[in-house]
Coordinates of C-alpha atoms in Angstrom, one line a residue:
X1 CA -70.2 -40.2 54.7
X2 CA -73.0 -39.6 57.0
X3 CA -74.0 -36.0 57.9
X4 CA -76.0 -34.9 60.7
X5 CA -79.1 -33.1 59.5
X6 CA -80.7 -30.9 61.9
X7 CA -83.8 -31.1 59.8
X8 CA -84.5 -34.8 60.8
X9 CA -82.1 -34.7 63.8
X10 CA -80.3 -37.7 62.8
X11 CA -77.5 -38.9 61.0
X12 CA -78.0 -39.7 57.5
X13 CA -76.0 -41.1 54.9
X14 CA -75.0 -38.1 52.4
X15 CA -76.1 -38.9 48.7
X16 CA -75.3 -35.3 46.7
X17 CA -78.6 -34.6 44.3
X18 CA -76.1 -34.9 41.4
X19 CA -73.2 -37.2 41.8
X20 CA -70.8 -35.0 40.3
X21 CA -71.4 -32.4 42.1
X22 CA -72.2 -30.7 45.9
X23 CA -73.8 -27.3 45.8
X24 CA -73.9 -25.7 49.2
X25 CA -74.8 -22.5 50.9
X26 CA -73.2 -20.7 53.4
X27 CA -74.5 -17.7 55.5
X28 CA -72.0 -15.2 55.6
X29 CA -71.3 -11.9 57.7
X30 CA -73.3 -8.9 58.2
X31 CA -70.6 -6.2 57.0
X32 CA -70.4 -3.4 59.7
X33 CA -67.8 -4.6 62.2
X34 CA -64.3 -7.1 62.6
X35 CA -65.9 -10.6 63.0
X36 CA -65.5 -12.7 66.0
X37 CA -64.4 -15.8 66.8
X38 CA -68.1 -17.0 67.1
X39 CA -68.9 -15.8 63.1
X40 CA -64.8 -17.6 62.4
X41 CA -65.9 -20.9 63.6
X42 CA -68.7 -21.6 60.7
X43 CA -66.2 -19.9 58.3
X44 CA -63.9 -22.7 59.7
X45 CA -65.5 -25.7 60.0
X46 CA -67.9 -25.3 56.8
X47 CA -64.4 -24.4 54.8
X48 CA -63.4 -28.3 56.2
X49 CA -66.4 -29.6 54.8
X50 CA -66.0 -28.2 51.5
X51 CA -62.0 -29.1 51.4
X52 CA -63.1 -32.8 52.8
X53 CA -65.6 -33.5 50.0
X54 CA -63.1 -31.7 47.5
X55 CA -60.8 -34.5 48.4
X56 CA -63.2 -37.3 48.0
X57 CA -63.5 -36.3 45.0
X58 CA -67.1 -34.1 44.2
X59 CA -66.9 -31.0 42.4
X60 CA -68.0 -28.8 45.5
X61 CA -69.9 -25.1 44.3
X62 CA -69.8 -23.2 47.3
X63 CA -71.5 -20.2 47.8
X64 CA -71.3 -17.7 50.7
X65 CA -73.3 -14.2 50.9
X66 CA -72.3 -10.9 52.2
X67 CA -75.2 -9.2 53.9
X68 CA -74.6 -5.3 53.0
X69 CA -77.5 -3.8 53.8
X70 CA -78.9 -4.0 57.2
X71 CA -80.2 -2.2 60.2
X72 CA -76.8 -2.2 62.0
X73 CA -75.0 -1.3 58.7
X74 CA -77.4 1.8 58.4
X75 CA -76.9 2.3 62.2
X76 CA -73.0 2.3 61.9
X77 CA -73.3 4.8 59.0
X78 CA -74.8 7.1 60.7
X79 CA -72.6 6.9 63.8
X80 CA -69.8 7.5 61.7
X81 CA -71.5 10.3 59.0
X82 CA -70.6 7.9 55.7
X83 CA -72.9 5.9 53.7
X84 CA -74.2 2.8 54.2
X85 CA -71.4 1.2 51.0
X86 CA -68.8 3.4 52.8
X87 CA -69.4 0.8 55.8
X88 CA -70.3 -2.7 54.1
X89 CA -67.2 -2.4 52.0
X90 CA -65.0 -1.4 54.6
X91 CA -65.6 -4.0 56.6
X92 CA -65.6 -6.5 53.7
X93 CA -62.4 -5.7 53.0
X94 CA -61.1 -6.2 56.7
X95 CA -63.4 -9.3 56.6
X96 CA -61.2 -11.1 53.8
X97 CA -57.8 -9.8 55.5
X98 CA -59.2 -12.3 58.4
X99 CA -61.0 -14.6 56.7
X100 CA -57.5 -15.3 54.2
X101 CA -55.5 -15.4 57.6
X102 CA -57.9 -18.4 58.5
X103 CA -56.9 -19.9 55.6
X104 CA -60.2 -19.9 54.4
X105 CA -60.8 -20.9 51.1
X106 CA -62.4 -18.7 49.1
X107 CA -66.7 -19.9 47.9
X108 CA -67.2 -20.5 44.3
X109 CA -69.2 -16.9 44.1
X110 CA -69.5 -14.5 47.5
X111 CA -72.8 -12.6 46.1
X112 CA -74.1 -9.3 48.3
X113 CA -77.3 -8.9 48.9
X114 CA -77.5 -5.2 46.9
X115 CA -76.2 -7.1 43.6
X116 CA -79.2 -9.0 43.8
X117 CA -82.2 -6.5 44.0
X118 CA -83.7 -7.3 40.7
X119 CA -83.8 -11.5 42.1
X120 CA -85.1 -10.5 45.6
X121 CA -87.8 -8.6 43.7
X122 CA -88.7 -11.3 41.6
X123 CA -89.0 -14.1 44.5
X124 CA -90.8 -11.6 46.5
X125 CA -93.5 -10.8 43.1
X126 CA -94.0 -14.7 43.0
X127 CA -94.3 -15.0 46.8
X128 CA -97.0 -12.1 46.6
X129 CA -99.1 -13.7 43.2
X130 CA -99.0 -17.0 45.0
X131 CA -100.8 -15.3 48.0
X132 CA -97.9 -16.2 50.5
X133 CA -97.1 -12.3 50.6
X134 CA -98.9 -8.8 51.1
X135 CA -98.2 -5.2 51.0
X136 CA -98.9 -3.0 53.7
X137 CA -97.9 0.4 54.0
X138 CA -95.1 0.1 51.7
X139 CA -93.8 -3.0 53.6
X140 CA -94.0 -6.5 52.2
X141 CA -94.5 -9.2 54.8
X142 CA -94.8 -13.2 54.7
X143 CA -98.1 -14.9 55.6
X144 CA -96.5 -17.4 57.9
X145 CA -99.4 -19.4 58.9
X146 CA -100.1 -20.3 54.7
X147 CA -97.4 -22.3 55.1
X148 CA -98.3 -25.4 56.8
X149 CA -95.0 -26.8 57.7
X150 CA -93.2 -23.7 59.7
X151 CA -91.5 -25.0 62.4
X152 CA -89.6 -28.0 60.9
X153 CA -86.2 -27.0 61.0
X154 CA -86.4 -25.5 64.6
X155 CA -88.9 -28.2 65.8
X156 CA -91.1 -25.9 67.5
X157 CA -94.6 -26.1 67.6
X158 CA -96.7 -23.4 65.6
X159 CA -99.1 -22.4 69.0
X160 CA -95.3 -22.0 70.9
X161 CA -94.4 -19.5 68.4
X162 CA -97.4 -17.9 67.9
X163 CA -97.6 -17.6 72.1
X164 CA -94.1 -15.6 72.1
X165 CA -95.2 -13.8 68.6
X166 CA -95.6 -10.0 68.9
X167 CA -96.3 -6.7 66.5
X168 CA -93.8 -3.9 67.2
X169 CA -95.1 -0.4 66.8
X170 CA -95.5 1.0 63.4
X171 CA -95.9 -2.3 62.0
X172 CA -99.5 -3.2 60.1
X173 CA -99.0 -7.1 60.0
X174 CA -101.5 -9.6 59.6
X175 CA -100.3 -11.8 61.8
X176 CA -97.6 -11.1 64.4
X177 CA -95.9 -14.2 63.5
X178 CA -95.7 -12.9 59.9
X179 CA -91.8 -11.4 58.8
X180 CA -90.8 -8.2 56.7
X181 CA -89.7 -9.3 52.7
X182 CA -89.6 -5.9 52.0
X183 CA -88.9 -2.7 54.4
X184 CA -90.5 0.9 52.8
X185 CA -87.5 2.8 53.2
X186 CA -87.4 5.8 56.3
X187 CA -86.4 9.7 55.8
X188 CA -82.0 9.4 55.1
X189 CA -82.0 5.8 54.8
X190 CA -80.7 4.1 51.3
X191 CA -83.3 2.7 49.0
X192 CA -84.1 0.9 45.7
X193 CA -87.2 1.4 43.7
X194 CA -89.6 -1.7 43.5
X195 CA -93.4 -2.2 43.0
X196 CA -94.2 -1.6 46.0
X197 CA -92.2 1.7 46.3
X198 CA -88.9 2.6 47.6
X199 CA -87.5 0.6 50.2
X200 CA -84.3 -2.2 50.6
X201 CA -85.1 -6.1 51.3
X202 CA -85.7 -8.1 54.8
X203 CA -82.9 -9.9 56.0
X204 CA -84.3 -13.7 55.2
X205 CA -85.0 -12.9 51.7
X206 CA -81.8 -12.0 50.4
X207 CA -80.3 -15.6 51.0
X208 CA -83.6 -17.4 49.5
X209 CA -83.1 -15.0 45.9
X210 CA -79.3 -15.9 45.6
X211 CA -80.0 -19.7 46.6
X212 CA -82.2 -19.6 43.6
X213 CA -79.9 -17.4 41.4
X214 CA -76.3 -19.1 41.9
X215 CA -77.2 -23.2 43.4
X216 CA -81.0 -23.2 41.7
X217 CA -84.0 -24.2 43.6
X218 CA -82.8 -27.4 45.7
X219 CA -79.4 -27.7 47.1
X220 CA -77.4 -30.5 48.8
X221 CA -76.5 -28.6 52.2
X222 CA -77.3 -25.2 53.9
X223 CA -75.1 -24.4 56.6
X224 CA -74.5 -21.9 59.7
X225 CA -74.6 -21.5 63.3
X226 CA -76.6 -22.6 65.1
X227 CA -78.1 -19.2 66.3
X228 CA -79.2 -19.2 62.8
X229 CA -81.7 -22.2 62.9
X230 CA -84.4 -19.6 63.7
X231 CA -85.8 -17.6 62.7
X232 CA -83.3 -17.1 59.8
X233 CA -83.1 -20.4 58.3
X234 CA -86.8 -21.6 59.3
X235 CA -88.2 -18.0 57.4
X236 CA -85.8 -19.3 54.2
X237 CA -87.5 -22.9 54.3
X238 CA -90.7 -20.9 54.5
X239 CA -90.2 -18.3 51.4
X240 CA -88.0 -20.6 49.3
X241 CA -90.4 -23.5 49.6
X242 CA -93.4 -21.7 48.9
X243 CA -91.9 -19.3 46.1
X244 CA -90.4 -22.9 44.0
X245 CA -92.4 -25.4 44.7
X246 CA -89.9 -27.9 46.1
X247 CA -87.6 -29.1 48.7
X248 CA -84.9 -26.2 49.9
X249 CA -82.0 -27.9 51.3
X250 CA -81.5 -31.9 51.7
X251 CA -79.7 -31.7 54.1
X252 CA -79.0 -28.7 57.0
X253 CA -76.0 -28.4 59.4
X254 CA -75.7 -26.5 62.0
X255 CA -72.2 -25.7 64.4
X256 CA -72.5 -25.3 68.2
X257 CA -71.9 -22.4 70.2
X258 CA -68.6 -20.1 71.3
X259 CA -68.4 -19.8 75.1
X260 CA -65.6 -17.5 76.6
X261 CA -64.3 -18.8 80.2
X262 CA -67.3 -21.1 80.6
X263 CA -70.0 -18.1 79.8
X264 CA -71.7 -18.1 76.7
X265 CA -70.3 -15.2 74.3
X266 CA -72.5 -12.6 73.5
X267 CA -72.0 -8.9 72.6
X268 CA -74.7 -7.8 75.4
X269 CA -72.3 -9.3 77.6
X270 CA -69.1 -7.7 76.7
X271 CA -67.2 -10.9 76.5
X272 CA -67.0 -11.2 72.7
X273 CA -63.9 -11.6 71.1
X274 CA -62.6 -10.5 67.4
X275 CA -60.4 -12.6 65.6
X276 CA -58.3 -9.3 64.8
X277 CA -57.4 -9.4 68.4
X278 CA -56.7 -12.7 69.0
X279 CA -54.5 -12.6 65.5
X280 CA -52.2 -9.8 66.9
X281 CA -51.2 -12.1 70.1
X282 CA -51.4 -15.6 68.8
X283 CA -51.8 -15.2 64.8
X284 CA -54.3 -16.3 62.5
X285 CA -53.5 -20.5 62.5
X286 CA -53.8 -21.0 66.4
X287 CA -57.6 -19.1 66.1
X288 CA -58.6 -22.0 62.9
X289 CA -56.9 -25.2 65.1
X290 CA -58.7 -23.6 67.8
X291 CA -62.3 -23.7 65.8
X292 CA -61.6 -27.1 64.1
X293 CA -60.7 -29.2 67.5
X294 CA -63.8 -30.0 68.4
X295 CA -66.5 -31.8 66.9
X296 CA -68.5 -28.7 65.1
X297 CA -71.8 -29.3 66.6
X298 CA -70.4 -29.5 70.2
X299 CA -70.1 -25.9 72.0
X300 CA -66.5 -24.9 72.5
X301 CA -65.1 -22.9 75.6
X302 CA -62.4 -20.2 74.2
X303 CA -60.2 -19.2 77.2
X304 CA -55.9 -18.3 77.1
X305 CA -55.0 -21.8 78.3
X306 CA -57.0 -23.0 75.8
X307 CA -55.6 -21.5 73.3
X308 CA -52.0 -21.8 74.5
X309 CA -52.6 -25.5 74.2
X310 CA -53.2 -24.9 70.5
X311 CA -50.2 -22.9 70.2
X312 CA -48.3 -26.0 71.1
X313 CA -50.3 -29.0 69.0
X314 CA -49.4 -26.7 66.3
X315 CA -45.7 -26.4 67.1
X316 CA -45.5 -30.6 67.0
X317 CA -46.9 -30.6 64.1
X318 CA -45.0 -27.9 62.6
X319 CA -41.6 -29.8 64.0
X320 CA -42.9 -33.2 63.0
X321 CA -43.1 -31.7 59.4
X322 CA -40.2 -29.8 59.2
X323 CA -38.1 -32.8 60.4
X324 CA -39.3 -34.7 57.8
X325 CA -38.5 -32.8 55.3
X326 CA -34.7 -33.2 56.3
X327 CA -35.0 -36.7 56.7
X328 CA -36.3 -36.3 52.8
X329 CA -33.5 -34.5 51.8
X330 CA -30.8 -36.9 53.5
X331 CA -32.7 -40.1 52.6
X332 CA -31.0 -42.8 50.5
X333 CA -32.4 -44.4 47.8
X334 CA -32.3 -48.0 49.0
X335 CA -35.0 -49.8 50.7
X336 CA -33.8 -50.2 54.5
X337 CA -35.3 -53.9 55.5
X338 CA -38.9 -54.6 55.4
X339 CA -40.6 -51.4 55.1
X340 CA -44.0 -52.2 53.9
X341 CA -45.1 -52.9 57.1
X342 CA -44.6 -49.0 58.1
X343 CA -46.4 -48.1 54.9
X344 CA -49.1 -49.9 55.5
X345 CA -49.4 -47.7 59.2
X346 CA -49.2 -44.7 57.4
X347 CA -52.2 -45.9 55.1
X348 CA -54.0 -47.0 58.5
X349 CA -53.5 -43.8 60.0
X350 CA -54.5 -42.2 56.5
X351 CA -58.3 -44.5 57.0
X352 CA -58.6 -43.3 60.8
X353 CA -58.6 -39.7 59.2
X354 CA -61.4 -40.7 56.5
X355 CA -63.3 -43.0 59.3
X356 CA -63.6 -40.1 61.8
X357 CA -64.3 -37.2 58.6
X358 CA -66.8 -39.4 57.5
X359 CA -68.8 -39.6 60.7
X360 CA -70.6 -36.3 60.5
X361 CA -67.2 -34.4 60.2
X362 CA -65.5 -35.6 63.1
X363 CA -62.6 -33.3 63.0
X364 CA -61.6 -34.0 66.5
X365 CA -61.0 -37.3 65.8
X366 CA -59.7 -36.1 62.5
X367 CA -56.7 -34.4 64.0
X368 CA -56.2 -37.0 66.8
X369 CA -55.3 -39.7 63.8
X370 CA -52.7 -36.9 62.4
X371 CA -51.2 -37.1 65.9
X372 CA -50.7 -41.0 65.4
X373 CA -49.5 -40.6 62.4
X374 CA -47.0 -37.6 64.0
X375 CA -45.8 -40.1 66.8
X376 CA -45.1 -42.9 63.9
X377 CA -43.3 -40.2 61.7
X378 CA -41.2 -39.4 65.1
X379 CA -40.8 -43.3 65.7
X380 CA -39.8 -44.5 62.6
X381 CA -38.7 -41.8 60.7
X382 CA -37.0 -39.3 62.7
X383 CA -34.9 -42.1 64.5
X384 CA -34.4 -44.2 61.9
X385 CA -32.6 -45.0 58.7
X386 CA -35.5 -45.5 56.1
X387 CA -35.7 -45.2 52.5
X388 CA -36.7 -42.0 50.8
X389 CA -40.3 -43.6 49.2
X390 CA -40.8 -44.1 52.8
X391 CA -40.2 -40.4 53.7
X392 CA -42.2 -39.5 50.8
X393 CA -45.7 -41.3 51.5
X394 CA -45.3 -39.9 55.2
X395 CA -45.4 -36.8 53.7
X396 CA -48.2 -37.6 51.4
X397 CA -50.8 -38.4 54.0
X398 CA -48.9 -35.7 56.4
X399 CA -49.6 -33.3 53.8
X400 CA -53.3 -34.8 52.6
X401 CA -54.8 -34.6 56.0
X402 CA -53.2 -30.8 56.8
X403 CA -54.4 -29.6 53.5
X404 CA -57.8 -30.8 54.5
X405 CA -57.4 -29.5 57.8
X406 CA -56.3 -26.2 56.2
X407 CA -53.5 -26.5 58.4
X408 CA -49.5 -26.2 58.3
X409 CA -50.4 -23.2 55.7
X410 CA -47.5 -21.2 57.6
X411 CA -44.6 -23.4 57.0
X412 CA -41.2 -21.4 57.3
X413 CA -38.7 -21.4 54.5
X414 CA -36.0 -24.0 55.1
X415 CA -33.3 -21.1 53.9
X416 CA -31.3 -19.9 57.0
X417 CA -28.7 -18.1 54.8
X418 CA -25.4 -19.1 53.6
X419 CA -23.4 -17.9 56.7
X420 CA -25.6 -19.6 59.0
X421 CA -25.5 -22.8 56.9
X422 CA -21.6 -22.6 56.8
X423 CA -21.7 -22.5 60.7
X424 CA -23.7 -25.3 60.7
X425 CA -21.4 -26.9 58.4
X426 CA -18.2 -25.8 60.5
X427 CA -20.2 -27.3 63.7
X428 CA -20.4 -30.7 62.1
X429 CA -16.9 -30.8 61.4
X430 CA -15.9 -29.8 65.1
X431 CA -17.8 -32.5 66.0
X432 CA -16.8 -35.4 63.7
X433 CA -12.8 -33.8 64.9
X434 CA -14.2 -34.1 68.4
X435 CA -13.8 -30.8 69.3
X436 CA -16.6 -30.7 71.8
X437 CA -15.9 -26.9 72.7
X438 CA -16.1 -25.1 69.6
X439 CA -19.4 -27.7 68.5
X440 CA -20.9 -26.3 71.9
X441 CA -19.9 -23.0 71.3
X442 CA -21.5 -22.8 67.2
X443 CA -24.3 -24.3 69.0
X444 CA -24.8 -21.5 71.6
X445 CA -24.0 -18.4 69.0
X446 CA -26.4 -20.2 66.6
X447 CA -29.4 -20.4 69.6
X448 CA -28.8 -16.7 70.5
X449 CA -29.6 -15.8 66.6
X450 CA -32.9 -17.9 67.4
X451 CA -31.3 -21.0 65.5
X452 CA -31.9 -24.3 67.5
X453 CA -30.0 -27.5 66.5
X454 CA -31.3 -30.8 67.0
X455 CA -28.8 -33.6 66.2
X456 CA -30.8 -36.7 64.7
X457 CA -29.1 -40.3 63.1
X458 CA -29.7 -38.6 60.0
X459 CA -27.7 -35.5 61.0
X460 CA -28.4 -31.9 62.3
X461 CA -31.8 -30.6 62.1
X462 CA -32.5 -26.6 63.1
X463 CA -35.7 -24.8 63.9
X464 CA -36.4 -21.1 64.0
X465 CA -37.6 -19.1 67.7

């Protein structure tokens, strides 16, 4: 597998630190609002890397933060006249009633940033007796010119940032380019004692102390949006680096951006949308096709036709595998003629996923060899006679690539009821009697209950509305 490492800006072949297992670090959500579709699509396409290397076989430990304390988190509080937990867990809690609607697979450990005071202290002390760190008026900041290599991630030269640098009122940095590790807490605000008095952690650190604590001090991959590359992810490099001793992250990814109607989404533009609201007209599956269906480090344009179009790839699919779940149950036994010659396509298709997954997480080619292996199922299958160990290894690599995917989670049960079955049943008898009228008539009372019939060589199919 090669992965694109924005770090060297190439592809490179992916060799895990420890062949048995992955460890990989995920930034996750600033708890004080619904998340949108632009913090959805790392939770997406990052869950797709995880479930892809899961089913190569490494032992994958995942692990994604929860960032509950924060200016906007403080801000929010106040607004509302709670405290700053009332917020953070509020909002986690409507974050995992999205993020399981996604189909998201829950990270190994989801650590927050106020269970881990006593770590960011520590990585913060060592920062400081090192000489990468100082106190100043009850603040902690990072020297960032001690560290000779800031920059690398983001690829900017050091004179470019220090030339767009500056020093906000009421800070007492050395440096402008220097960044807050620490924050001395203000009159009302929520604090926890430390050395250096009482005050809450910057938002950089956090994700450097529970790197340490839960993956150790080097991990495989680091991942996020792109947005995150700086400063977040350079200021990690910086404090991790220098607090260790040692290389951060092998390897970094990075997914594009969200664009709404051809304009890049943005809250200062009003044109940002929740998944919560795109979930109440379309439902959860549509949004996570939607964020998977392009390559990850391409930008993605989000408008209702677009969408709409994912509403229906889903529906083939869903049909495809619904379909051949009948043409399971009504299979026979015996081997129909040659038939490893089809098996063998279904294996192809099977490689065509692996190929594109394997090329930097190629998920758009990914889902284009499911749709081959969709129009063999509905070639050979559907409107065919073929044995049932046929049947069953299309469902196999049906089945392997969706659970990848993290797709088809949805699937309706196959239970219509026993009075709708025995109409079904009653239908099939008109019609072998040749009683075209009352056929045509179960048909129509079935379709205005939302039942649709499909008649196949292997008999009726249905599907719900």
């Amino acid at each position: 597998m090669k992965i694109y490492n924005t770090m060297t800006r190439k592809k490179e072949e992916f060799v895990p630190i420890d062949k048995n297992e992955v460890k990989i670090y995920a930034c996750g959500p600033t708890v004080y609002n619904y998340i949108h579709i632009g913090n959805a699509r790392p939770l997406c396409v990052f869950d797709v890397l995880r479930r892809y290397l899961e089913y190569r076989g490494y032992n994958v430990k995942f692990v994604q933060n929860f960032t509950d304390i924060d200016d906007k988190i403080i801000k929010r509080a106040n607004e509302e006249g709670v405290s700053y937990d009332k917020i953070s867990e509020k909002y986690i809690k409507e974050f995992w009633t999205d993020a399981d609607g996604l189909n998201f697979k829950h990270a190994t450990v989801h650590p927050k940033a106020t269970e881990n005071i006593d770590e960011i202290i520590n990585i913060i002390q060592t920062l400081m007796d090192k000489g990468y760190a100082y106190e100043a008026g009850g603040d902690v900041y990072f020297r960032t010119l001690k560290f000779k290599e800031y920059g690398k991630l983001s690829h900017q030269p050091i004179e470019d940032l220090e030339s767009g640098a500056r020093i906000a009122i009421g800070e007492v940095k050395e440096d402008p380019l220097d960044f807050a590790l620490w924050k001395g807490a203000k009159p009302g605000e929520p604090y926890w004692d430390s050395p250096w008095g009482k005050g809450r952690p910057g938002w950089h650190i956090e994700c450097s102390a529970m790197n340490r604590k839960y993956l150790g001090n080097t991990i495989d991959i680091h991942c996020g949006g792109k947005d995150l590359v700086f400063p977040h992810h350079e200021n990690e490099i910086a404090q991790s680096e220098c607090a260790n001793g040692c290389t951060f992250a092998k390897y970094w990814m990075h997914n594009g951006y969200i664009n709404v109607d051809n304009v890049k989404m943005s809250k200062s533009l009003g044109n940002f949308k929740t998944v919560r609201e795109i979930a109440d007209v379309y439902g959860y599956e549509v949004i996570r096709y939607f964020l998977i269906s392009a390559h990850y480090r391409s930008p993605i344009n989000y408008n209702i036709e677009i969408i709409e179009q994912c509403k229906s790839a889903l529906e083939r699919l869903y049909t495809c595998r619904d379909s051949l779940d009948f043409a399971l149950k009504n299979a026979q036994n015996e081997v129909c003629g040659n038939e490893d010659n089809l098996i063998a396509l279904f294996e192809i298709r099977k490689n065509e996923f692996i190929t594109a997954m394997d090329d930097d997480l190629n998920t758009a080619d990914g889902i284009a060899a499911l749709f081959e292996l969709t129009k063999d199922i509905n070639t050979h299958i559907l409107s065919k006679n073929v044995s049932k160990s046929v049947c069953e290894k299309a469902a196999q690599i049906f089945d392997e690539i969706c659970d990848v995917l993290g797709l088809l989670y949805n699937r309706k049960n196959n239970d219509v009821g026993s009075d709708i079955e025995a109409l079904i049943e009653k239908r099939e008898k008109a019609r072998k009697n040749k009683d075209w009228a009352a056929a045509d008539k179960i048909r129509d009372d079935l379709k205005a209950q939302g039942i649709i019939l499909k008649d196949t060589p292997q008999g009726v199919t249905w599907t719900k509305e």
